[in-house]
Coordinates of C-alpha atoms in Angstrom, one line a residue:
Chain A
X1 CA -20.3 23.1 2.1
X2 CA -19.2 20.2 0.0
X3 CA -16.5 19.2 2.5
X4 CA -18.3 19.5 5.6
X5 CA -21.1 17.6 3.5
X6 CA -18.6 14.7 2.5
X7 CA -17.0 14.5 5.5
X8 CA -20.5 13.7 7.1
X9 CA -21.0 11.0 4.9
X10 CA -18.1 9.5 5.0
X11 CA -18.7 9.3 8.6
X12 CA -21.9 7.9 8.2
X13 CA -20.4 4.9 6.0
X14 CA -17.7 4.1 8.3
X15 CA -20.5 4.2 11.3
X16 CA -22.6 1.9 8.8
X17 CA -20.0 -0.7 8.5
X18 CA -19.0 -0.7 12.0
X19 CA -22.8 -2.1 12.5
X20 CA -23.8 1.3 15.1
X21 CA -27.8 1.3 15.2
X22 CA -27.4 4.9 15.6
X23 CA -25.7 5.4 12.4
X24 CA -28.7 3.6 10.7
X25 CA -31.5 6.0 11.7
X26 CA -29.3 9.0 10.9
X27 CA -28.8 7.8 7.1
X28 CA -32.5 6.9 7.1
X29 CA -33.1 10.7 8.2
X30 CA -30.8 12.0 5.8
X31 CA -31.7 9.9 2.6
X32 CA -35.2 8.2 3.4
X33 CA -37.2 10.6 1.4
X34 CA -35.0 10.9 -1.4
X35 CA -34.5 7.7 -2.2
X36 CA -38.5 7.2 -1.6
X37 CA -38.7 9.7 -4.4
X38 CA -36.2 7.9 -6.6
X39 CA -37.7 4.3 -6.3
X40 CA -41.7 5.9 -6.7
X41 CA -40.5 6.7 -10.2
X42 CA -40.4 3.3 -11.0
X43 CA -42.6 1.4 -8.5
X44 CA -46.1 3.0 -8.8
X45 CA -48.3 0.8 -6.3
X46 CA -47.9 1.6 -3.0
X47 CA -47.3 -1.3 -1.4
X48 CA -45.2 -2.7 -3.9
X49 CA -43.0 0.9 -3.2
X50 CA -42.7 -0.1 0.5
X51 CA -41.5 -3.6 -0.3
X52 CA -38.9 -2.4 -2.8
X53 CA -37.7 0.5 -0.3
X54 CA -37.4 -1.6 2.6
X55 CA -35.6 -4.5 0.4
X56 CA -33.0 -1.7 -0.9
X57 CA -32.5 -0.3 2.5
X58 CA -31.4 -4.1 3.7
X59 CA -29.5 -4.3 0.6
X60 CA -27.6 -1.2 1.3
X61 CA -27.0 -1.6 4.9
X62 CA -25.7 -5.1 4.1
X63 CA -23.1 -3.9 1.4
X64 CA -22.1 -1.0 2.9
X65 CA -18.9 -2.4 3.5
X66 CA -18.4 -2.2 -0.5
X67 CA -19.0 1.3 -0.3
X68 CA -16.1 3.4 -1.3
X69 CA -16.3 7.3 -0.3
X70 CA -15.3 9.3 -3.6
X71 CA -16.2 12.6 -2.4
X72 CA -19.6 14.5 -1.5
X73 CA -22.7 13.1 -2.8
X74 CA -21.2 9.4 -3.3
X75 CA -22.9 7.9 -1.0
X76 CA -26.3 9.4 -1.9
X77 CA -25.5 8.2 -5.4
X78 CA -23.9 5.1 -4.3
X79 CA -27.4 4.5 -2.5
X80 CA -30.0 5.5 -5.3
X81 CA -28.2 3.1 -7.7
X82 CA -28.8 0.4 -5.1
X83 CA -32.5 1.7 -5.1
X84 CA -32.5 1.5 -9.1
X85 CA -31.0 -1.8 -9.4
X86 CA -33.5 -3.2 -6.7
X87 CA -36.4 -1.5 -8.4
X88 CA -35.5 -2.8 -12.0
X89 CA -35.1 -6.1 -10.3
X90 CA -38.6 -5.6 -8.9
X91 CA -39.7 -4.9 -12.5
X92 CA -38.1 -7.4 -14.1
X93 CA -40.1 -10.8 -11.8
X94 CA -43.3 -9.0 -11.1
X95 CA -43.7 -6.9 -14.2
X96 CA -42.0 -8.8 -17.0
X97 CA -45.4 -8.6 -19.0
X98 CA -45.1 -4.7 -19.3
X99 CA -41.4 -4.7 -19.8
X100 CA -42.0 -7.4 -22.7
X101 CA -44.8 -5.2 -24.1
X102 CA -41.9 -2.6 -25.1
X103 CA -40.8 -5.5 -28.0
X104 CA -43.7 -5.5 -29.7
X105 CA -46.0 -2.2 -28.7
X106 CA -44.1 0.1 -30.9
X107 CA -45.6 2.8 -32.5
X108 CA -44.1 5.2 -34.6
X109 CA -45.1 8.9 -33.6
X110 CA -44.0 12.1 -34.6
X111 CA -41.2 13.6 -32.7
X112 CA -42.8 16.6 -30.8
X113 CA -41.2 19.5 -28.8
X114 CA -39.9 18.6 -25.4
X115 CA -42.2 18.8 -22.5
X116 CA -42.1 22.1 -21.4
X117 CA -41.2 21.7 -17.9
X118 CA -40.2 24.9 -17.0
X119 CA -43.1 25.8 -14.7
X120 CA -44.3 22.5 -13.6
X121 CA -43.5 21.9 -9.7
X122 CA -41.4 19.1 -9.1
X123 CA -44.0 17.1 -7.1
X124 CA -46.5 17.6 -10.3
X125 CA -43.8 16.3 -12.7
X126 CA -42.8 13.0 -10.3
X127 CA -47.2 12.3 -10.7
X128 CA -47.2 12.7 -14.3
X129 CA -43.9 10.3 -14.5
X130 CA -45.6 7.7 -12.1
X131 CA -48.8 8.2 -14.3
X132 CA -46.8 6.8 -17.5
X133 CA -47.3 3.0 -18.0
X134 CA -44.7 1.2 -16.8
X135 CA -42.3 0.2 -19.9
X136 CA -42.2 3.6 -21.0
X137 CA -41.8 5.0 -17.5
X138 CA -38.8 2.5 -17.1
X139 CA -37.1 3.9 -20.2
X140 CA -37.9 7.5 -19.5
X141 CA -36.4 7.1 -16.0
X142 CA -33.4 5.4 -17.1
X143 CA -32.5 7.9 -20.1
X144 CA -33.3 10.9 -17.9
X145 CA -32.2 10.3 -14.3
X146 CA -29.9 7.7 -14.5
X147 CA -28.2 9.1 -17.9
X148 CA -28.2 5.9 -19.6
X149 CA -27.8 5.5 -23.3
X150 CA -30.4 4.3 -25.3
X151 CA -27.8 1.0 -26.0
X152 CA -27.6 0.5 -22.3
X153 CA -31.2 0.9 -21.7
X154 CA -31.8 -1.9 -24.3
X155 CA -29.1 -4.2 -22.8
X156 CA -30.8 -3.4 -19.4
X157 CA -34.3 -4.2 -20.1
X158 CA -33.3 -7.1 -22.6
X159 CA -35.0 -4.9 -25.4
X160 CA -34.0 -3.4 -29.1
X161 CA -32.0 0.1 -29.0
X162 CA -34.5 1.0 -31.5
X163 CA -37.2 0.1 -29.2
X164 CA -35.5 1.9 -26.6
X165 CA -35.5 5.2 -28.7
X166 CA -39.3 4.7 -29.7
X167 CA -40.7 4.2 -26.3
X168 CA -38.5 7.0 -24.6
X169 CA -39.7 9.1 -27.9
X170 CA -43.7 7.9 -26.8
X171 CA -43.1 8.4 -23.3
X172 CA -41.9 12.1 -23.6
X173 CA -45.0 13.1 -26.0
X174 CA -46.8 11.4 -23.5
X175 CA -45.8 13.8 -20.8
X176 CA -45.6 16.8 -22.8
X177 CA -49.5 16.4 -23.5
X178 CA -49.7 16.5 -19.5
X179 CA -48.1 19.4 -19.4
X180 CA -49.4 21.1 -21.9
X181 CA -52.9 19.9 -20.4
X182 CA -51.9 20.7 -17.2
X183 CA -50.6 24.4 -17.6
X184 CA -53.8 26.1 -19.2
X185 CA -55.5 24.7 -16.1
X186 CA -53.0 26.4 -14.0
X187 CA -53.2 29.5 -16.2
X188 CA -56.6 29.3 -15.8
X189 CA -56.7 28.5 -12.1
X190 CA -54.6 32.0 -11.6
Chain B
X1 CA -35.0 14.8 -26.0
X2 CA -32.8 17.9 -26.1
X3 CA -29.7 17.6 -23.5
X4 CA -31.1 20.9 -22.1
X5 CA -34.5 19.4 -21.2
X6 CA -33.0 16.2 -19.6
X7 CA -30.6 18.7 -17.5
X8 CA -33.5 21.0 -16.7
X9 CA -35.5 17.7 -15.7
X10 CA -33.1 16.0 -13.3
X11 CA -32.6 19.3 -11.8
X12 CA -36.2 20.2 -10.9
X13 CA -36.3 16.7 -9.5
X14 CA -32.8 16.4 -8.0
X15 CA -34.2 18.2 -4.4
X16 CA -37.5 16.0 -5.5
X17 CA -38.5 13.7 -1.3
X18 CA -41.4 12.3 -0.7
X19 CA -42.2 10.7 2.4
X20 CA -40.9 7.2 3.1
X21 CA -42.9 4.6 3.7
X22 CA -42.9 2.7 7.0
X23 CA -40.0 0.3 7.4
X24 CA -38.9 -2.7 9.7
X25 CA -36.4 -1.4 11.8
X26 CA -35.8 -5.3 13.3
X27 CA -34.9 -6.2 9.7
X28 CA -32.7 -3.6 8.9
X29 CA -30.8 -3.8 12.3
X30 CA -30.7 -7.5 11.9
X31 CA -28.8 -7.2 8.7
X32 CA -26.8 -3.9 10.4
X33 CA -25.3 -6.3 12.7
X34 CA -24.2 -8.8 10.2
X35 CA -21.8 -5.6 9.7
X36 CA -20.5 -5.8 13.6
X37 CA -18.6 -8.8 13.4
X38 CA -15.6 -7.3 12.0
X39 CA -15.0 -5.3 15.2
X40 CA -14.7 -8.4 17.1
X41 CA -12.2 -9.7 14.8
X42 CA -9.2 -8.1 17.4
X43 CA -10.1 -10.5 19.9
X44 CA -9.2 -13.9 18.3
X45 CA -5.4 -12.3 17.1
X46 CA -5.3 -12.0 21.2
X47 CA -6.3 -15.4 21.9
X48 CA -4.1 -17.2 19.2
X49 CA -1.4 -14.6 20.2
X50 CA -1.7 -15.8 23.8
X51 CA -2.2 -19.3 22.6
X52 CA 1.2 -19.2 20.7
X53 CA 3.0 -17.4 23.6
X54 CA 1.5 -20.3 25.9
X55 CA 3.0 -22.9 23.2
X56 CA 6.2 -21.6 23.5
X57 CA 6.5 -21.5 27.0
X58 CA 5.6 -24.9 27.2
X59 CA 8.0 -26.0 24.5
X60 CA 10.4 -24.2 26.5
X61 CA 9.8 -25.8 29.6
X62 CA 9.5 -29.2 28.2
X63 CA 13.2 -28.4 26.0
X64 CA 14.4 -27.5 29.5
X65 CA 13.0 -30.3 31.7
X66 CA 14.6 -32.7 28.7
X67 CA 17.9 -30.9 28.3
X68 CA 18.1 -31.1 32.0
X69 CA 17.5 -34.7 32.1
X70 CA 19.9 -35.2 29.6
X71 CA 22.9 -33.8 31.7
X72 CA 22.0 -35.8 34.4
X73 CA 22.4 -38.9 32.3
X74 CA 25.5 -37.9 30.6
X75 CA 27.0 -37.0 33.6
X76 CA 25.6 -40.4 35.8
X77 CA 26.9 -42.4 32.8
X78 CA 24.3 -44.3 29.9
X79 CA 25.2 -47.7 31.4
X80 CA 23.0 -47.1 34.1
X81 CA 20.2 -45.8 32.1
X82 CA 20.2 -48.5 29.5
X83 CA 18.0 -51.0 30.9
X84 CA 15.7 -48.4 31.8
X85 CA 12.9 -46.8 30.6
X86 CA 12.0 -43.9 28.9
X87 CA 8.5 -42.3 28.3
X88 CA 10.4 -39.5 26.5
X89 CA 10.5 -40.9 22.7
X90 CA 6.9 -42.2 23.0
X91 CA 5.9 -38.7 24.0
X92 CA 7.2 -37.3 21.3
X93 CA 5.6 -39.9 18.9
X94 CA 2.2 -38.7 20.3
X95 CA 3.3 -35.1 20.2
X96 CA 3.4 -35.4 16.1
X97 CA 0.1 -37.0 16.2
X98 CA -2.1 -35.7 18.7
X99 CA -1.1 -33.2 20.9
X100 CA -4.2 -33.9 23.0
X101 CA -4.1 -36.6 23.4
X102 CA -0.4 -36.6 24.5
X103 CA -1.0 -36.3 27.9
X104 CA -2.6 -39.7 28.6
X105 CA -0.5 -41.4 26.6
X106 CA 2.1 -39.6 28.7
X107 CA 1.5 -41.4 31.7
X108 CA 1.0 -44.8 30.1
X109 CA 3.8 -45.3 27.7
X110 CA 6.6 -45.1 30.2
X111 CA 8.7 -48.1 29.8
X112 CA 9.6 -49.2 26.1
X113 CA 12.4 -47.7 25.2
X114 CA 16.0 -48.3 26.1
X115 CA 17.5 -44.5 27.5
X116 CA 20.4 -45.1 25.1
X117 CA 18.1 -44.5 22.1
X118 CA 17.1 -41.1 23.7
X119 CA 20.6 -39.8 23.7
X120 CA 21.4 -41.1 19.9
X121 CA 18.6 -39.2 18.7
X122 CA 18.2 -36.6 20.6
X123 CA 19.1 -34.0 17.9
X124 CA 16.2 -35.4 15.4
X125 CA 13.8 -35.2 18.3
X126 CA 14.4 -31.8 19.4
X127 CA 14.2 -30.7 15.4
X128 CA 10.3 -32.7 15.2
X129 CA 9.3 -30.8 18.3
X130 CA 9.0 -27.6 17.0
X131 CA 6.9 -28.2 14.1
X132 CA 4.7 -29.9 16.0
X133 CA 4.2 -26.6 17.8
X134 CA 3.9 -24.6 15.2
X135 CA 1.3 -26.7 13.7
X136 CA -0.7 -26.9 16.9
X137 CA -1.0 -22.9 17.3
X138 CA -4.2 -22.7 15.6
X139 CA -6.2 -25.9 16.5
X140 CA -5.2 -24.9 20.4
X141 CA -5.7 -21.1 20.0
X142 CA -9.6 -22.4 18.9
X143 CA -10.1 -24.7 21.1
X144 CA -8.8 -23.6 24.1
X145 CA -10.9 -20.9 26.6
X146 CA -11.3 -17.9 25.4
X147 CA -9.8 -16.2 28.0
X148 CA -5.9 -15.8 28.1
X149 CA -6.0 -16.8 32.1
X150 CA -7.7 -19.6 31.1
X151 CA -5.2 -21.0 28.8
X152 CA -2.9 -20.2 30.7
X153 CA -4.3 -22.3 33.6
X154 CA -4.9 -24.9 31.2
X155 CA -1.7 -24.7 30.3
X156 CA 0.0 -24.6 33.5
X157 CA -1.4 -28.2 35.2
X158 CA -0.5 -29.6 31.6
X159 CA 3.1 -28.4 32.3
X160 CA 3.3 -29.5 36.0
X161 CA 2.1 -33.3 34.6
X162 CA 4.9 -33.1 32.0
X163 CA 7.3 -32.7 35.0
X164 CA 5.4 -34.8 37.1
X165 CA 4.3 -38.1 34.9
X166 CA 7.5 -37.3 32.7
X167 CA 9.7 -37.7 35.2
X168 CA 9.0 -41.2 36.8
X169 CA 11.6 -42.6 34.9
X170 CA 14.0 -39.7 35.1
X171 CA 13.5 -40.4 39.1
X172 CA 14.0 -43.8 38.5
X173 CA 17.1 -43.4 36.5
X174 CA 18.6 -40.6 38.4
X175 CA 17.6 -41.3 42.3
X176 CA 20.4 -43.6 43.4
X177 CA 23.0 -41.3 42.2
X178 CA 21.6 -37.6 42.1
X179 CA 18.8 -38.1 44.8
X180 CA 19.8 -33.9 45.5
X181 CA 19.5 -33.0 42.2
X182 CA 16.0 -34.1 41.5
X183 CA 14.5 -33.1 44.6
X184 CA 15.5 -29.6 43.8
X185 CA 14.0 -29.8 40.6
X186 CA 10.8 -30.8 42.2
X187 CA 10.7 -28.0 44.7
X188 CA 11.7 -25.1 42.6
X189 CA 11.0 -24.9 38.6
X190 CA 14.5 -23.0 37.4
X191 CA 16.9 -25.1 38.7
X192 CA 17.2 -27.8 35.6
X193 CA 18.3 -24.4 33.6
X194 CA 20.6 -23.5 36.1
X195 CA 22.0 -26.6 36.6
X196 CA 22.3 -27.0 32.6
X197 CA 24.0 -23.7 32.2
X198 CA 27.1 -25.6 34.6
X199 CA 27.4 -28.4 32.2
X200 CA 30.0 -28.8 29.5
X201 CA 29.0 -30.6 27.0
X202 CA 31.3 -32.3 24.9
X203 CA 29.6 -31.5 21.5
X204 CA 30.1 -27.8 22.8
X205 CA 33.7 -28.2 22.9
X206 CA 33.9 -29.8 19.3
X207 CA 31.6 -27.4 17.9
X208 CA 34.0 -24.1 18.7
X209 CA 32.9 -21.4 19.1
X210 CA 29.1 -21.5 17.1
X211 CA 27.2 -22.5 19.7
X212 CA 24.7 -19.3 20.9
X213 CA 26.0 -20.3 24.7
X214 CA 24.9 -17.3 26.6
X215 CA 24.7 -14.3 24.5
X216 CA 21.8 -12.2 23.4
X217 CA 21.6 -11.7 20.0
X218 CA 20.2 -8.5 18.3
X219 CA 19.8 -8.5 14.7
X220 CA 18.6 -5.9 11.9
X221 CA 16.9 -7.4 8.5
X222 CA 15.4 -6.7 5.2
X223 CA 13.0 -8.9 3.7
X224 CA 11.3 -9.4 0.7
X225 CA 8.2 -11.7 0.1
X226 CA 7.2 -13.5 -2.9
X227 CA 3.9 -15.0 -3.4
X228 CA 3.5 -18.6 -3.7
X229 CA 3.2 -20.0 -7.0
X230 CA 2.9 -18.2 -10.2
X231 CA 3.8 -14.5 -8.8
X232 CA 2.1 -13.2 -12.0
X233 CA -1.0 -14.4 -10.0
X234 CA -0.4 -11.6 -8.0
X235 CA -1.9 -9.2 -10.6
X236 CA -5.3 -10.7 -12.0
X237 CA -8.7 -9.8 -12.5
X238 CA -11.4 -10.0 -10.0
X239 CA -15.1 -9.0 -10.3
X240 CA -16.3 -6.6 -7.9
X241 CA -18.8 -9.3 -6.6
X242 CA -16.1 -11.1 -5.1
X243 CA -17.6 -10.8 -1.7
X244 CA -21.2 -10.6 -2.7
X245 CA -23.8 -13.7 -2.8
X246 CA -25.7 -14.4 -5.8
X247 CA -28.2 -11.8 -5.2
X248 CA -25.9 -9.1 -5.0
X249 CA -24.8 -7.4 -8.2
X250 CA -25.6 -4.0 -6.1
X251 CA -22.4 -4.1 -4.6
X252 CA -21.6 -2.7 -7.8
X253 CA -23.1 0.8 -7.6
X254 CA -19.7 1.4 -5.6
X255 CA -18.0 2.5 -9.0
X256 CA -17.7 6.2 -8.8
X257 CA -18.8 6.8 -12.2
X258 CA -22.1 7.9 -12.9
X259 CA -22.5 6.0 -15.6
X260 CA -22.1 2.9 -13.3
X261 CA -23.6 -0.5 -14.7
X262 CA -27.1 -1.2 -13.9
X263 CA -28.3 -4.8 -14.3
X264 CA -31.1 -6.9 -13.8
X265 CA -31.2 -9.8 -12.1
X266 CA -32.5 -13.1 -12.7
X267 CA -35.1 -13.5 -15.7
X268 CA -32.8 -12.8 -18.4
X269 CA -29.3 -14.3 -18.4
X270 CA -27.7 -12.8 -21.4
X271 CA -28.2 -9.1 -20.0
X272 CA -26.6 -10.2 -16.9
X273 CA -24.0 -12.3 -18.0
X274 CA -22.7 -10.1 -21.1
X275 CA -21.1 -7.5 -19.2
X276 CA -19.6 -7.0 -16.0
X277 CA -20.1 -4.1 -14.4
X278 CA -17.3 -3.5 -12.6
X279 CA -13.8 -5.2 -13.7
X280 CA -11.4 -4.7 -11.0
X281 CA -7.9 -5.5 -11.4
X282 CA -4.9 -5.5 -8.8
X283 CA -1.6 -5.4 -9.0
X284 CA 0.2 -6.4 -5.7
X285 CA 4.0 -4.9 -5.8
X286 CA 6.3 -7.4 -3.9
X287 CA 6.2 -6.4 0.3
X288 CA 9.5 -5.0 1.7
X289 CA 10.0 -5.6 4.8
X290 CA 12.6 -4.2 7.8
X291 CA 13.0 -5.0 11.1
X292 CA 15.2 -5.7 14.4
X293 CA 14.8 -8.6 16.6
X294 CA 16.9 -9.7 19.7
X295 CA 17.6 -13.7 19.9
X296 CA 17.9 -15.0 23.5
X297 CA 19.8 -18.2 23.8
X298 CA 17.7 -21.1 25.7
X299 CA 20.1 -23.7 25.4
X300 CA 23.0 -24.5 22.7
X301 CA 20.4 -25.2 19.9
X302 CA 17.1 -23.6 21.2
X303 CA 16.8 -19.9 20.9
X304 CA 13.9 -17.5 20.7
X305 CA 13.5 -14.5 19.3
X306 CA 11.2 -11.4 19.4
X307 CA 11.4 -8.0 17.8
X308 CA 9.9 -4.9 15.9
X309 CA 9.3 -5.1 11.8
X310 CA 8.0 -2.5 9.7
X311 CA 6.3 -3.5 5.9
X312 CA 5.4 -1.6 3.5
X313 CA 2.7 -3.1 0.7
X314 CA 1.7 -1.1 -2.0
X315 CA -0.5 -2.1 -4.9
X316 CA -2.0 -0.7 -8.0
X317 CA -5.9 -1.3 -8.6
X318 CA -7.6 -0.6 -12.0
X319 CA -11.6 -0.2 -11.8
X320 CA -13.5 -0.4 -15.3
X321 CA -16.8 0.4 -15.4
X322 CA -18.3 0.7 -19.1
X323 CA -15.1 2.2 -20.7
X324 CA -14.4 4.4 -17.9
X325 CA -11.3 3.4 -16.0
X326 CA -10.3 4.7 -12.6
X327 CA -6.4 3.9 -11.5
X328 CA -6.0 3.6 -7.7
X329 CA -2.5 3.4 -6.1
X330 CA -2.6 1.8 -2.5
X331 CA -0.1 2.0 0.3
X332 CA -0.6 0.3 3.4
X333 CA 2.5 0.4 6.5
X334 CA 2.2 -2.3 8.8
X335 CA 4.3 -2.4 11.9
X336 CA 4.7 -6.2 13.3
X337 CA 6.0 -8.2 16.2
X338 CA 7.7 -11.5 15.0
X339 CA 8.4 -14.0 17.5
X340 CA 10.2 -17.3 16.7
X341 CA 11.8 -19.9 18.2
X342 CA 14.9 -21.0 16.2
X343 CA 17.0 -24.3 16.4
X344 CA 20.6 -24.7 14.9
X345 CA 21.1 -27.6 12.9
X346 CA 24.8 -27.8 12.0
X347 CA 27.5 -25.1 12.4
X348 CA 31.2 -24.4 12.9
X349 CA 33.3 -21.4 13.7
X350 CA 32.5 -19.1 10.9
X351 CA 29.0 -20.8 9.5
X352 CA 25.8 -22.0 10.9
X353 CA 22.5 -22.9 9.8
X354 CA 19.1 -23.0 11.4
X355 CA 15.6 -23.9 11.6
X356 CA 13.5 -21.1 12.5
X357 CA 9.5 -21.2 13.3
X358 CA 7.1 -18.9 14.8
X359 CA 4.4 -15.8 14.0
X360 CA 4.2 -12.4 13.7
X361 CA 1.2 -10.1 15.1
X362 CA 1.0 -7.1 12.9
X363 CA -1.3 -3.7 12.6
X364 CA -1.8 -1.3 9.6
X365 CA -0.2 2.0 11.1
X366 CA -0.9 3.4 7.9
X367 CA -2.3 3.8 4.8
X368 CA -3.7 6.0 2.1
X369 CA -5.0 5.7 -1.4
X370 CA -5.1 7.8 -4.3
X371 CA -7.5 7.8 -7.3
X372 CA -7.4 9.2 -10.6
X373 CA -10.4 8.8 -13.3
X374 CA -10.1 8.6 -16.7
X375 CA -12.7 9.2 -18.7
X376 CA -12.8 9.1 -22.1
X377 CA -8.8 8.7 -22.3
X378 CA -8.6 12.5 -20.1
X379 CA -6.9 12.0 -16.8
X380 CA -9.2 13.7 -13.9
X381 CA -7.7 15.1 -11.1
X382 CA -6.2 12.8 -8.3
X383 CA -7.6 12.3 -5.0
X384 CA -6.4 10.8 -2.0
X385 CA -8.0 9.1 1.0
X386 CA -6.8 7.3 4.2
X387 CA -7.2 3.7 4.6
X388 CA -7.3 1.8 7.9
X389 CA -7.6 -1.7 8.6
X390 CA -9.1 -2.1 12.0
X391 CA -8.4 -5.9 12.3
X392 CA -4.8 -7.4 13.1
X393 CA -3.0 -9.3 10.4
X394 CA -1.6 -12.9 12.0
X395 CA 0.6 -15.1 10.4
X396 CA 2.8 -18.0 10.9
X397 CA 6.2 -18.7 9.6
X398 CA 8.9 -21.3 8.9
X399 CA 12.4 -20.9 7.9
X400 CA 15.9 -22.2 7.1
X401 CA 18.6 -19.8 7.8
X402 CA 22.4 -19.8 7.4
X403 CA 24.7 -17.0 9.2
X404 CA 28.1 -16.5 8.9
X405 CA 29.5 -15.0 11.6
X406 CA 32.0 -12.1 10.5
X407 CA 33.6 -12.1 14.0
X408 CA 32.6 -12.3 17.4
X409 CA 30.2 -9.9 18.2
X410 CA 28.9 -9.6 13.9
X411 CA 27.1 -11.8 11.6
X412 CA 25.7 -11.9 8.3
X413 CA 22.4 -14.4 7.7
X414 CA 19.8 -15.1 5.0
X415 CA 16.6 -16.7 5.8
X416 CA 14.7 -17.9 2.9
X417 CA 11.3 -19.1 4.3
X418 CA 7.6 -20.0 3.8
X419 CA 4.5 -17.7 5.5
X420 CA 1.3 -17.8 5.5
X421 CA -1.1 -14.8 6.4
X422 CA -4.6 -15.3 7.7
X423 CA -7.4 -13.5 6.5
X424 CA -8.4 -10.8 9.1
X425 CA -11.7 -10.3 6.9
X426 CA -10.6 -7.2 5.9
X427 CA -12.6 -5.2 3.0
X428 CA -9.2 -3.7 1.8
X429 CA -7.4 -5.4 -0.7
X430 CA -4.0 -6.5 0.3
X431 CA -1.5 -8.6 -0.8
X432 CA -1.8 -10.9 2.1
X433 CA -5.3 -11.2 1.8
X434 CA -5.0 -12.3 -2.2
X435 CA -1.6 -14.2 -1.5
X436 CA -1.8 -15.6 2.0
X437 CA 1.1 -18.0 1.2
X438 CA 4.2 -16.2 0.7
X439 CA 7.7 -17.3 0.0
X440 CA 10.3 -14.8 1.6
X441 CA 14.0 -14.1 2.0
X442 CA 15.0 -12.0 5.3
X443 CA 18.5 -10.8 5.0
X444 CA 20.2 -9.1 7.8
X445 CA 22.8 -8.5 10.4
X446 CA 23.1 -9.6 13.9
X447 CA 24.9 -8.6 16.6
X448 CA 25.6 -10.8 19.2
X449 CA 25.8 -9.0 22.7
X450 CA 27.4 -11.1 25.5
X451 CA 25.2 -11.1 28.0

């Protein structure tokens, strides 16, 4: 299966590199909804989301020639990185204040258990992540989804490594509370 | 957070999708359209190739005319010519300066140089002619009309003009003595060549067996190219952003490693500058070229050469992303058609020295790239992908060659030279793109076939 997906991706990338309009539609059909999901984890305002997503697509199209196919899933991974970079760029430019808060708004919290995510549907989890404050959310996303170390996050956001750790801890606890609050509701409903 | 929780969240959200917002297709299509020109690129190599061909033909025709004239003059005696004007020398001066302006001045310049001078410096004159043609290849290719037919049509009037305006002095010299020869030339364009072939040159007799005369020559050769300047520069480090504008670190996500570098734009220079996310270094091996060609003599000094060549380029590309390394071995094969004009500078029975200039059109026919990822010192499995470069690779070259005649049919030669490869806007890093100017040494065997 991977072979066919990979093959399709490679051909799609080549068609985009060749400037085919149909390829643009195909790319959108295949990846737009997924990439929107990624982008929405960083950007919560709908208008901003629209702008950042549009800019991301332009960046993807404009630089598709730099893409080198490296196996099945590589086109999606490459496009995802552009979306994340574009989102971070937006936050850096427009939400600098929220990111800077990370440096001083540090609260020591007791380490709690990991949030019990097993029974949470993806769309609910997505909503909960989006409800986190911008700074915490950004750190959380980079750590969990982009597999970044706190050292890397610190470099990316221009904050201290310790700050990244404690902010992540805070984000995690906030999320855990939301999930705990959600689970009884769900049980109650059922 | 435990690693399992991290993975669990990631897996849960791996297939999460939400409806994409409306996008502006016009903007996207505009961005996409910018990718298209690469497809159009193959058109201009054709134009340049056509221009080269036209120039070569024009040069050949021009040379034939001049040699025909010279023959006539030698046969009729130089004393007749001494006080006669000649446009030819003046034309040469104009050709060196401005080819486009030459046409006008050709008709104006008749009547200043004594004919004797023309004969004495004819050797130098012909030497100069070829570089002029070489220099003019690109400007002419660019400035002439796009269609080859139009170029040829443009060129034809010029050639006719050379014949008509270039000959008045010739007519004035020759007419009294060689009316019939000259008339036949006006009626039929080929006679000058025929007549030249029948002529016995005094210098040919002195030179013995060296002149190419009426032989068709075939050769096989091997070539090795050195990059211009410091060859070590062939391996160097470049940031992957080399093709990007200032707003494009996004090209960096092309790193295949999942820990690839993210960084922010603007706002915080230390963050963006501290660590280039993808470092790429390329080491090109020396290209190896083998080929065969056929040389066709145009006169005792001039010859045109065309053939087929095979070139092998290989490069080692190392990409580094946050400590993770991938090593790529890239191998490209080109098939090319070289076309050269040669001019014999000096020669005796065994040895001859000649100058050569021309161009080559090459097409990448086969390319592959094998990549190995090295993560934390552990080498991953190699994966191979094919590489294609659609645009043709054009180059121009000049060389000085020395040829040793082993016997009447076989000779060996060495041709040190310089070549310049035009950028074909391929995104694949090649030796030609990274080192456009290269020194090369062609070594080969040449088989001289009697026509």
